[in-house]
XYZ file of C-alpha atoms in Angstrom:
712
model
C -0.366 0.454 0.139
C 1.617 3.371 -0.672
C 1.171 5.242 2.503
C 3.026 8.436 2.402
C 4.851 9.069 5.053
C 3.634 12.317 7.242
C 6.338 14.704 8.326
C 5.221 15.737 11.533
C 7.834 19.287 12.310
C 5.724 20.313 8.665
C 2.582 20.109 9.436
C 2.845 23.126 11.868
C 3.462 25.235 9.062
C 0.548 24.596 7.735
C -1.907 26.465 11.221
C 0.450 29.871 10.227
C 0.430 30.090 6.314
C -1.679 30.675 3.058
C -1.604 28.515 0.590
C -2.225 28.980 -2.576
C -1.834 26.558 -5.677
C -0.923 25.759 -8.787
C -2.173 22.543 -10.603
C -0.117 20.317 -13.425
C 1.915 23.677 -14.466
C -1.866 26.524 -14.149
C -3.315 28.036 -11.770
C -5.236 26.432 -10.375
C -9.382 27.703 -9.326
C -10.361 24.891 -6.399
C -13.455 24.661 -4.926
C -12.513 24.822 -1.813
C -11.774 28.429 -1.759
C -10.339 30.638 -5.511
C -7.247 31.854 -3.974
C -6.729 35.343 -4.312
C -2.665 36.340 -4.125
C -1.957 39.421 -1.747
C 0.200 41.211 -4.043
C -0.052 43.364 -6.800
C -0.659 41.615 -10.259
C 2.109 42.187 -12.720
C 2.151 40.773 -16.332
C 6.010 38.485 -16.502
C 8.288 39.529 -17.904
C 8.664 38.838 -21.999
C 12.260 38.467 -21.621
C 12.987 38.236 -17.962
C 15.796 36.565 -17.822
C 18.038 40.264 -19.689
C 18.928 42.641 -17.143
C 18.068 45.912 -17.829
C 20.738 48.515 -19.268
C 17.901 50.756 -20.171
C 16.370 53.750 -17.278
C 12.911 51.521 -16.161
C 9.307 54.011 -16.252
C 6.134 53.444 -14.835
C 3.222 53.379 -17.034
C 1.163 55.543 -16.652
C -2.250 53.534 -16.125
C -6.034 54.497 -17.006
C -8.775 52.228 -17.120
C -9.476 50.942 -20.584
C -12.741 51.628 -22.852
C -14.187 48.163 -22.167
C -13.751 48.586 -18.059
C -16.311 51.052 -17.799
C -18.889 48.437 -19.888
C -17.632 45.043 -17.513
C -17.965 46.902 -14.151
C -22.017 48.038 -14.419
C -22.111 44.214 -16.111
C -20.806 42.936 -13.211
C -22.294 45.204 -10.661
C -26.272 44.375 -11.771
C -25.163 40.407 -12.312
C -24.430 40.780 -8.325
C -27.351 42.692 -7.035
C -29.626 40.745 -9.279
C -28.673 36.596 -9.423
C -26.493 36.951 -5.818
C -27.388 34.808 -3.114
C -25.933 37.440 -0.803
C -28.113 40.695 -1.111
C -25.504 43.311 -2.137
C -26.740 46.740 -1.662
C -23.788 48.570 -2.707
C -23.297 51.905 -0.833
C -21.323 53.669 1.963
C -20.732 50.883 3.786
C -19.778 48.162 1.536
C -17.756 51.410 -0.334
C -15.454 51.587 2.918
C -14.968 47.027 2.651
C -13.380 48.007 -1.001
C -11.118 50.080 -0.157
C -10.050 48.937 3.426
C -9.220 45.413 0.815
C -8.127 47.438 -1.818
C -5.092 48.482 0.473
C -4.416 45.094 1.767
C -3.807 43.623 -1.310
C -2.106 46.155 -3.184
C 0.073 46.163 1.000
C -0.919 43.218 2.665
C 2.434 43.176 4.936
C 2.450 46.705 4.560
C 6.050 47.095 3.473
C 5.422 50.247 0.795
C 2.523 52.577 1.779
C 2.737 54.969 4.726
C 1.153 56.207 7.497
C 0.617 59.494 5.355
C -0.300 58.335 1.513
C -3.111 55.590 3.937
C -4.448 59.614 5.413
C -3.872 60.979 1.391
C -5.819 58.080 0.333
C -8.743 58.022 3.289
C -10.594 61.133 1.062
C -12.276 57.714 -1.405
C -13.314 55.314 1.311
C -16.787 56.351 0.229
C -16.376 56.828 -2.919
C -16.240 53.577 -4.461
C -19.305 53.163 -4.747
C -20.574 55.941 -6.376
C -17.456 55.130 -8.908
C -18.523 51.492 -9.615
C -22.480 53.073 -10.411
C -21.044 55.046 -12.624
C -18.108 53.094 -14.572
C -15.598 55.766 -13.858
C -12.547 54.098 -11.795
C -10.026 56.709 -12.028
C -10.311 56.847 -7.786
C -8.308 53.129 -8.131
C -5.613 54.377 -10.358
C -4.562 56.765 -8.442
C -3.973 54.801 -5.786
C -2.515 51.530 -7.588
C -0.504 53.980 -9.665
C 0.944 55.456 -5.953
C 1.362 51.544 -5.139
C 3.644 51.201 -7.979
C 5.900 54.576 -7.674
C 6.277 53.135 -3.864
C 7.354 50.038 -4.756
C 9.681 51.182 -6.876
C 10.972 53.855 -4.366
C 10.799 50.559 -1.977
C 12.820 48.394 -4.179
C 15.817 51.057 -5.206
C 16.434 51.138 -1.334
C 17.082 48.239 -1.700
C 19.703 47.618 -3.403
C 21.757 51.237 -2.471
C 21.272 48.161 1.030
C 24.094 45.891 -0.742
C 26.025 48.109 -0.412
C 28.300 46.716 2.405
C 28.173 43.073 3.782
C 25.411 43.164 6.775
C 26.981 42.180 10.246
C 24.791 38.300 10.806
C 26.391 39.197 14.151
C 24.205 41.817 15.305
C 22.601 40.809 18.581
C 18.293 40.896 19.715
C 17.981 41.749 15.235
C 15.067 40.088 14.269
C 12.715 40.054 10.985
C 9.470 40.819 11.662
C 7.482 38.960 8.676
C 3.915 39.068 9.930
C 2.719 42.328 9.671
C -0.880 41.824 8.784
C -2.254 43.477 11.512
C 0.679 45.826 12.499
C 0.050 49.816 12.450
C 2.034 51.267 9.344
C 4.779 53.115 9.205
C 4.754 56.673 10.561
C 7.929 57.890 8.424
C 10.123 57.271 6.073
C 12.285 56.060 8.288
C 10.893 53.612 10.011
C 9.623 52.202 6.441
C 13.505 51.815 5.845
C 14.080 49.713 9.105
C 11.749 47.223 7.391
C 13.577 47.027 4.668
C 16.936 46.101 6.485
C 15.479 44.346 7.740
C 13.830 42.506 4.816
C 17.155 42.421 2.656
C 19.158 41.029 5.818
C 16.346 38.524 5.591
C 17.455 36.943 2.358
C 21.096 38.340 2.791
C 21.057 35.834 5.330
C 19.147 32.884 4.080
C 22.195 33.235 1.306
C 24.573 33.831 3.432
C 23.006 30.043 4.699
C 22.826 28.499 1.686
C 27.165 28.826 1.317
C 27.238 31.442 -0.572
C 30.031 34.384 -0.361
C 28.942 37.892 0.221
C 29.802 38.639 -3.712
C 27.580 36.018 -5.402
C 24.427 37.033 -2.056
C 24.737 40.097 -3.884
C 24.796 39.543 -7.269
C 21.141 37.839 -6.496
C 19.751 39.838 -4.833
C 20.902 42.966 -6.735
C 18.686 41.165 -10.004
C 16.499 39.560 -7.992
C 15.625 43.694 -7.691
C 15.690 44.516 -10.634
C 13.539 42.513 -12.390
C 11.096 43.381 -9.701
C 11.071 47.089 -10.589
C 11.531 45.675 -14.273
C 8.652 43.558 -13.726
C 6.338 47.489 -12.361
C 7.230 48.703 -15.619
C 5.637 45.599 -16.760
C 2.208 46.144 -14.846
C -1.023 46.803 -17.732
C -4.178 48.256 -17.501
C -5.643 45.557 -16.490
C -3.737 44.549 -13.454
C -5.491 46.899 -12.021
C -8.840 46.244 -13.036
C -8.325 43.260 -11.764
C -7.673 44.327 -8.002
C -9.901 46.727 -7.531
C -12.970 43.578 -9.169
C -11.382 41.264 -6.631
C -11.478 43.868 -3.920
C -15.047 44.516 -4.828
C -16.067 41.194 -5.047
C -14.417 40.118 -1.831
C -15.952 42.395 -0.317
C -19.333 41.275 -0.981
C -18.573 37.048 0.068
C -15.407 35.218 0.030
C -16.198 32.848 -3.222
C -16.696 35.446 -5.511
C -14.312 36.941 -7.928
C -13.005 38.200 -11.249
C -11.588 36.372 -13.597
C -9.313 38.737 -15.823
C -9.474 37.077 -19.727
C -6.088 35.386 -18.845
C -6.910 33.461 -15.576
C -9.985 33.088 -17.395
C -8.574 30.948 -20.010
C -7.212 29.098 -17.128
C -9.879 28.067 -15.287
C -11.337 26.992 -18.957
C -8.293 25.044 -19.811
C -8.907 23.412 -15.794
C -12.641 22.309 -16.880
C -10.912 21.289 -20.072
C -9.324 18.541 -17.513
C -5.790 18.360 -19.873
C -3.612 20.071 -19.786
C 0.634 20.006 -21.381
C 2.973 20.430 -18.139
C 5.168 18.417 -15.525
C 2.248 17.166 -13.327
C 2.603 18.979 -9.980
C 0.968 21.046 -7.692
C 2.420 23.909 -5.987
C 1.138 27.115 -3.320
C 3.855 29.976 -2.020
C 4.655 29.803 1.090
C 6.808 32.721 2.866
C 9.260 32.894 -0.762
C 9.151 30.265 -1.712
C 8.135 28.345 -4.968
C 7.475 24.595 -2.800
C 5.860 20.902 -4.531
C 2.732 20.186 -2.639
C 2.600 16.695 -4.527
C 2.479 15.074 -7.247
C 1.104 13.586 -10.094
C 1.608 10.077 -10.542
C 2.417 8.797 -13.339
C 3.567 12.899 -14.252
C 6.431 14.105 -16.294
C 8.462 15.608 -12.811
C 6.834 11.917 -10.669
C 8.977 10.131 -13.440
C 11.945 11.295 -12.775
C 12.657 10.236 -8.733
C 14.034 13.456 -8.799
C 10.517 15.048 -7.063
C 9.756 14.836 -4.305
C 6.926 17.128 -2.323
C 8.089 19.359 0.050
C 10.655 20.482 -2.620
C 11.369 24.522 -3.260
C 11.795 25.488 -6.224
C 14.198 28.139 -6.422
C 15.809 28.202 -10.284
C 14.126 27.613 -13.536
C 15.360 27.728 -17.294
C 14.440 26.654 -20.384
C 16.020 23.856 -22.688
C 18.173 25.937 -24.845
C 18.332 29.345 -22.292
C 22.063 29.142 -20.359
C 21.115 30.489 -16.973
C 18.408 29.321 -14.281
C 16.367 32.997 -14.061
C 16.237 33.064 -9.375
C 12.702 33.169 -8.603
C 12.690 33.737 -4.805
C 10.311 35.621 -4.198
C 8.082 35.705 -6.912
C 4.154 35.618 -7.511
C 2.653 31.771 -7.858
C 1.371 31.982 -11.321
C 4.091 33.657 -12.691
C 6.563 30.369 -11.848
C 3.914 28.436 -13.117
C 4.279 30.263 -16.366
C 7.950 29.708 -16.649
C 7.586 25.911 -15.772
C 4.415 24.753 -18.063
C 5.843 23.997 -22.074
C 3.941 22.883 -24.532
C 4.178 18.779 -24.660
C 7.630 17.550 -25.647
C 9.604 20.669 -23.636
C 12.321 20.474 -21.627
C 11.905 23.049 -18.297
C 15.398 22.930 -15.778
C 14.654 23.171 -12.363
C 17.053 23.838 -9.604
C 15.754 22.400 -6.749
C 16.001 22.717 -2.893
C 15.424 19.051 -1.651
C 12.957 19.938 1.346
C 12.672 18.376 5.217
C 15.993 18.338 5.951
C 16.516 22.429 5.746
C 19.608 20.444 3.357
C 22.495 23.077 1.022
C 21.995 21.369 -2.247
C 20.035 22.992 -5.054
C 19.916 19.906 -7.622
C 19.307 20.575 -11.440
C 16.414 18.597 -12.396
C 14.924 18.028 -16.330
C 11.750 17.354 -17.384
C 10.144 16.328 -21.053
C 6.802 18.077 -20.919
C 3.378 15.948 -21.523
C -0.019 16.353 -21.433
C -1.170 16.198 -17.662
C -5.306 14.794 -17.534
C -6.973 15.536 -13.779
C -8.225 11.801 -14.180
C -4.744 10.737 -13.684
C -5.595 12.280 -10.150
C -8.482 9.315 -9.911
C -9.438 7.203 -6.791
C -7.145 4.353 -6.869
C -7.808 1.697 -3.816
C -5.064 -0.400 -2.523
C -5.377 -3.064 0.086
C -4.554 -2.606 3.814
C -3.204 -5.499 5.737
C -2.891 -5.847 9.189
C 1.165 -6.402 9.970
C 0.855 -7.468 13.420
C -0.770 -7.348 16.968
C -4.364 -8.817 17.245
C -5.910 -8.056 13.536
C -1.678 -9.527 11.656
C -3.202 -10.549 8.512
C -6.294 -9.305 8.380
C -7.734 -6.817 5.474
C -8.296 -3.751 4.879
C -9.605 -1.635 1.354
C -8.852 1.857 1.088
C -9.889 3.881 -1.521
C -8.107 7.391 -1.624
C -10.254 10.021 -3.452
C -7.890 13.193 -4.244
C -10.881 15.063 -6.139
C -14.590 15.069 -7.092
C -13.751 14.484 -11.514
C -16.305 13.306 -13.780
C -17.269 9.323 -13.220
C -15.557 9.080 -10.030
C -19.191 7.024 -9.068
C -17.530 5.277 -12.115
C -14.599 4.488 -10.991
C -15.015 3.770 -7.191
C -17.386 0.789 -8.091
C -14.919 -1.098 -10.225
C -12.835 -0.452 -6.693
C -15.522 -1.497 -4.186
C -15.655 -4.616 -6.769
C -11.338 -5.932 -6.414
C -11.849 -5.090 -3.092
C -14.594 -7.499 -2.444
C -12.557 -9.580 -4.101
C -9.782 -9.423 -2.192
C -11.822 -10.159 0.730
C -11.658 -7.575 2.851
C -13.360 -6.708 6.777
C -13.542 -2.950 5.925
C -13.488 0.034 4.356
C -11.490 2.602 4.489
C -12.271 6.080 1.576
C -9.784 8.668 2.829
C -11.340 11.824 1.650
C -7.744 13.969 2.718
C -7.097 17.165 0.855
C -9.814 17.049 -1.418
C -10.980 20.220 -1.638
C -14.946 19.263 -3.857
C -16.020 18.971 -6.743
C -18.418 17.493 -9.021
C -21.800 17.625 -7.266
C -23.094 14.830 -9.533
C -20.619 13.100 -8.699
C -20.769 13.432 -4.771
C -24.257 12.790 -4.496
C -23.545 9.647 -6.942
C -20.298 8.931 -4.019
C -23.123 8.255 -1.440
C -25.885 6.522 -3.233
C -22.404 3.614 -3.920
C -22.877 2.999 0.278
C -26.533 3.494 0.852
C -29.114 1.549 -0.740
C -31.614 5.138 -0.912
C -32.227 8.499 0.206
C -31.982 12.038 0.202
C -27.946 13.107 -0.003
C -28.113 17.145 0.002
C -29.705 20.093 -0.122
C -29.449 22.836 -1.920
C -31.135 26.510 -1.317
C -30.897 28.878 -3.896
C -31.055 33.208 -3.437
C -35.059 32.223 -4.635
C -35.564 31.465 -1.385
C -35.875 27.811 -3.287
C -34.894 24.608 -1.552
C -33.805 21.447 -3.804
C -32.964 17.982 -1.976
C -31.123 15.789 -3.945
C -31.435 12.544 -3.782
C -29.373 9.195 -4.838
C -32.749 6.711 -6.815
C -31.064 3.702 -7.861
C -31.963 1.670 -4.474
C -28.748 -0.585 -4.802
C -26.138 -0.396 -2.601
C -22.686 -1.498 -3.515
C -21.935 -1.875 0.134
C -22.777 -2.999 2.918
C -19.724 -3.081 4.591
C -17.946 -1.865 7.496
C -16.831 1.907 6.167
C -14.760 4.981 7.703
C -14.464 8.587 6.528
C -10.546 10.156 6.501
C -11.701 14.223 6.119
C -9.160 16.843 7.032
C -9.583 20.662 7.309
C -8.436 20.742 3.182
C -11.431 18.258 2.915
C -14.290 20.902 1.535
C -17.258 21.235 -0.787
C -18.132 18.330 -2.150
C -15.649 16.091 0.176
C -18.066 17.329 3.582
C -21.206 16.946 1.242
C -20.429 13.003 1.651
C -18.668 13.293 4.289
C -22.007 15.017 6.220
C -24.626 12.585 4.510
C -22.213 9.483 5.850
C -22.921 10.708 8.886
C -26.398 12.128 9.065
C -27.276 7.778 8.195
C -25.056 6.730 10.956
C -23.905 5.188 7.590
C -20.188 5.596 8.439
C -18.068 6.820 11.488
C -15.753 9.823 10.135
C -12.675 10.359 10.922
C -9.800 13.824 10.923
C -9.942 17.105 11.618
C -12.868 20.033 11.750
C -13.056 20.208 7.329
C -13.323 23.055 5.482
C -16.764 24.340 6.006
C -16.713 25.406 2.607
C -20.964 25.512 1.929
C -22.158 27.476 -0.693
C -22.767 27.145 -4.160
C -20.922 29.039 -7.417
C -21.611 30.093 -11.069
C -18.965 30.616 -13.917
C -20.490 33.376 -16.211
C -18.893 34.705 -18.374
C -19.220 38.806 -19.094
C -18.629 38.557 -23.165
C -21.646 39.864 -25.132
C -22.019 39.009 -28.561
C -22.191 42.319 -29.577
C -19.338 43.626 -28.042
C -17.884 45.463 -29.748
C -13.925 46.043 -27.676
C -10.985 45.527 -28.488
C -10.388 42.828 -25.662
C -11.623 40.264 -24.376
C -13.253 41.255 -20.922
C -13.191 38.353 -18.709
C -15.363 36.066 -16.192
C -16.669 36.037 -12.882
C -17.900 33.393 -10.281
C -20.400 34.699 -7.827
C -21.923 31.887 -5.387
C -25.863 31.102 -5.782
C -26.881 28.720 -2.676
C -25.756 27.265 0.354
C -25.571 23.633 0.436
C -27.492 21.575 3.992
C -26.576 18.571 5.631
C -30.726 15.730 5.356
C -30.052 17.289 9.491
C -30.967 20.701 8.023
C -27.791 22.433 9.152
C -25.338 24.167 6.654
C -21.783 22.573 5.984
C -20.573 26.763 5.434
C -18.579 28.192 8.363
C -18.892 24.664 10.938
C -17.903 21.738 8.142
C -18.069 18.079 8.894
C -17.176 17.893 13.220
C -15.838 13.929 13.251
C -17.133 12.108 15.397
C -13.233 11.453 16.369
C -11.210 13.677 16.052
C -7.431 13.425 15.709
C -5.058 16.819 16.936
C -4.071 18.979 15.183
C -1.983 22.119 15.119
C -4.909 24.056 13.450
C -7.475 26.233 15.497
C -11.151 25.580 13.065
C -12.029 28.819 14.208
C -8.284 30.540 12.129
C -8.495 28.066 9.210
C -10.528 27.688 6.629
C -13.978 29.337 5.528
C -13.579 30.680 9.473
C -10.914 32.275 8.570
C -13.233 34.787 5.705
C -14.578 37.839 7.372
C -17.008 37.784 4.112
C -18.639 33.755 4.666
C -21.455 33.374 3.940
C -22.898 31.926 8.684
C -23.429 28.769 9.685
C -27.546 28.849 9.290
C -29.873 25.885 8.901
C -33.551 24.906 7.373
C -35.939 21.724 7.587
C -34.302 18.535 7.586
C -35.099 16.016 4.675
C -37.363 12.665 5.134
C -35.572 10.064 5.329
C -34.268 7.492 7.672
C -31.477 6.924 10.274
C -29.728 3.770 9.101
C -28.035 3.153 12.461
C -27.603 4.599 15.409
C -23.509 5.137 16.552
C -23.496 7.012 20.212
C -23.109 4.274 22.206
C -20.065 1.980 19.935
C -18.007 6.164 18.379
C -18.054 6.874 22.783
C -16.548 3.277 23.098
C -14.061 4.264 19.871
C -12.921 7.322 21.417
C -11.886 5.565 23.996
C -9.952 3.242 22.735
C -8.500 5.352 20.508
C -6.886 7.434 23.135
C -6.009 4.782 24.932
C -3.598 3.744 21.454
C -2.605 6.833 20.797
C -0.842 8.220 23.872
C 1.466 4.461 23.650
C 1.770 5.420 20.026
C 5.323 6.774 19.615
C 4.139 8.111 15.774
C 1.331 10.513 17.674
C 3.620 11.532 20.683
C 5.508 12.801 17.903
C 2.303 15.392 16.999
C 1.748 16.008 20.290
C 4.897 17.164 20.688
C 5.249 19.640 17.656
C 1.941 20.869 18.401
C 3.316 21.743 22.326
C 5.857 23.208 20.234
C 3.612 25.640 18.273
C 1.537 26.455 20.648
C 4.469 27.987 22.226
C 5.261 29.432 19.206
C 1.662 29.354 16.952
C 1.916 33.740 18.065
C 5.600 35.018 17.212
C 5.783 36.684 13.992
C 9.460 37.099 13.552
C 12.354 35.697 12.997
C 15.928 35.527 13.719
C 18.868 37.718 11.145
C 21.548 36.478 14.236
C 23.797 33.982 11.908
C 24.729 31.693 14.488
C 21.458 31.677 16.355
C 19.432 30.542 12.924
C 22.668 27.716 12.202
C 21.657 26.786 16.088
C 18.295 26.523 15.608
C 18.381 24.708 12.365
C 21.647 22.607 14.099
C 18.624 21.440 16.662
C 15.646 20.779 14.119
C 17.394 18.988 12.102
C 19.021 16.661 15.054
C 15.073 16.508 16.161
C 14.593 15.261 12.533
C 17.441 12.998 12.679
C 16.490 12.281 15.928
C 13.065 10.492 15.054
C 14.082 8.953 11.209
C 17.038 7.372 13.895
C 13.626 6.016 16.041
C 11.269 4.889 12.686
C 14.025 3.204 11.560
C 15.304 1.104 14.436
C 11.610 0.685 14.847
C 11.059 -0.248 11.040
C 14.347 -3.217 12.211
C 16.532 -1.008 9.815
C 19.647 0.082 9.986
C 20.357 3.674 11.557
C 21.816 6.578 9.479
C 24.175 9.045 10.579
C 22.543 12.026 8.864
C 19.488 13.350 6.587
C 21.864 13.201 3.743
C 21.151 9.838 2.722
C 19.072 8.261 0.559
C 16.715 6.880 3.289
C 15.393 3.476 2.715
C 11.433 3.723 1.435
C 9.613 2.338 3.910
C 10.197 5.568 6.044
C 7.854 7.360 3.175
C 5.175 4.972 4.269
C 4.918 5.747 7.518
C 1.585 7.306 8.013
C 0.136 7.182 11.531
C -3.271 9.647 10.785
C -4.378 6.169 8.603
C -3.069 3.577 10.505
C -4.849 3.837 13.197
C -8.057 5.162 10.870
C -7.262 1.549 9.964
C -7.376 0.099 13.832
C -10.798 1.940 14.340
C -11.686 0.046 11.611
C -10.723 -3.088 13.024
C -12.302 -2.751 16.613
C -16.086 -1.120 14.061
C -15.480 -5.101 12.604
C -14.282 -6.525 15.887
C -17.949 -5.774 17.907
C -20.424 -6.822 14.851
C -22.593 -5.280 15.662
C -22.473 -2.250 12.766
C -23.787 -3.410 9.784
C -25.935 -1.113 7.122
C -29.633 -1.322 8.047
C -29.020 -2.565 11.628
C -29.075 -0.245 14.575
C -26.402 -0.360 16.944
C -26.971 -0.962 20.323
C -24.037 -2.888 21.700
C -20.474 -1.235 22.242
C -17.313 -2.726 21.964
């Protein structure tokens, strides 16, 4: 069984970082959450390898002809058809203003307090601007932001004239400034930038770069940032403003520029050309989140999750482009390309904080989303009271077209293997097709309602499974985590409400809304340029018990330990997310009252995890996270950073060797060694889910259409 190792040290980063995704070489729009960037939309350079020799001049930006028509169409659509009642007034204007500034300068590294005071005159004018289609106020603010950014990067270049003192006592870089006050003066802002540039330089020093090498890399990085500013265009401003407008209405409402509309259509076509990797933006780095099995990146055997992409070059380019600090979509644009072409990546191996950077050559190919199809494995208990017993594990990465047909076949295959129970693994599944969520639920119940949908008009539709066929009626458990969203939550909630399965894991994302994608184009348009599209919310999902999955998501019957506070992650962290509420429950028959068995399962689960060394690692990491969760700075003292890194590496090496000893394998002296593949198969969460499923089987009292009366 292919089981991915959980790096428990890595769990801590998830609770602090906003995650953006790029799939198969394009930016994706997740059904869980449309990833919004908190920086200015900047078009990538056509010649990013060429250092500028001419004086760079910022463009003078103004709205284009099509934007007046676009904004009126967008506002009219939101007012008429959005699930939430929308009033374009001064109150909404104030929200748009605040969000627009946040998108332009989320970290408060560019504007100062006097800039904000000057902009305050616009705070109650955005509603009028949208109604009239005159967006000049937004262009004025954006133009100021470009100027401030250019000033800051030019100042950053001056800081490279002398090498930093990397042993300056108590020197720190405050990386989390979202809730900080605006700098009161240029002097205060200069100090923030001294910290920021020194942080960049120290990271290179810790990667064994000399000062001359560091200076050269950062000089190119900051000049390239200025060059990208000069390539900003009118559509960049319009997109930023429209997303400030859309997100001020509701968390999953957004504007898609013509460029992103094209990407959306590529995603819907389910066939892309790229390297087959899911990427995320983490701090200043582009990090590999996962690989498509059998995709180009996976076939190299050299790339793994947590690896960082440091540089990108095409087949015929001698020089790598340093992509540290780049926007995720710009990095993706460099990596993607036609089938048969070659891209070269400089990759820093993740998980060990190693200094080594490897060059990896990848031949791009077609990647189908169906390649991420559901797959099943037989899990055989290796020892203990369940030794030799079999369970089936069906991993479902997304709710794609004809998922249910694939799962029917997988269930049939598992039955032939005579498994005693099935685990459905929905961890990391951000959703997908609603019909597939309904069809999948129907595989485990004869018939009945699966989900309710309430629309803007107040109409409630009850989506049902009607075929009268259950493809599997044995013990069932469903694994979820905080990244399980939308369609995943519909399936898990249905299994829980029917009493058909036991839900295990973390509280889910809480995305209980329905979106519609609509083009802004009209057949009679005569614009020189396309005008994009919008996604907006048209309804809400409700469980068959009447409660919404919005905000709360699905609370597992057996909750796994986690550093993630549901109140600060997922839908509940979005200030414009629709609230939780409830409607009348649907008519359905509970198949099993699992109250008694779940109480007993929780007790056994607690006893096991207290004795499980893998869970002890997790508990330890959670304690460490709780001690440091409010920390918003990192040391700029080289010796302290080296000591911290060494401490982390020792901790990781200790854990690796403890695992190897438990597996009966030789210990290693360094994490730089090639580690045994057996370590990659360690997944304490799945192992414990298997234990819970065996407990259900052992009880002998869990079956479809039978009310559970016995405890374990």
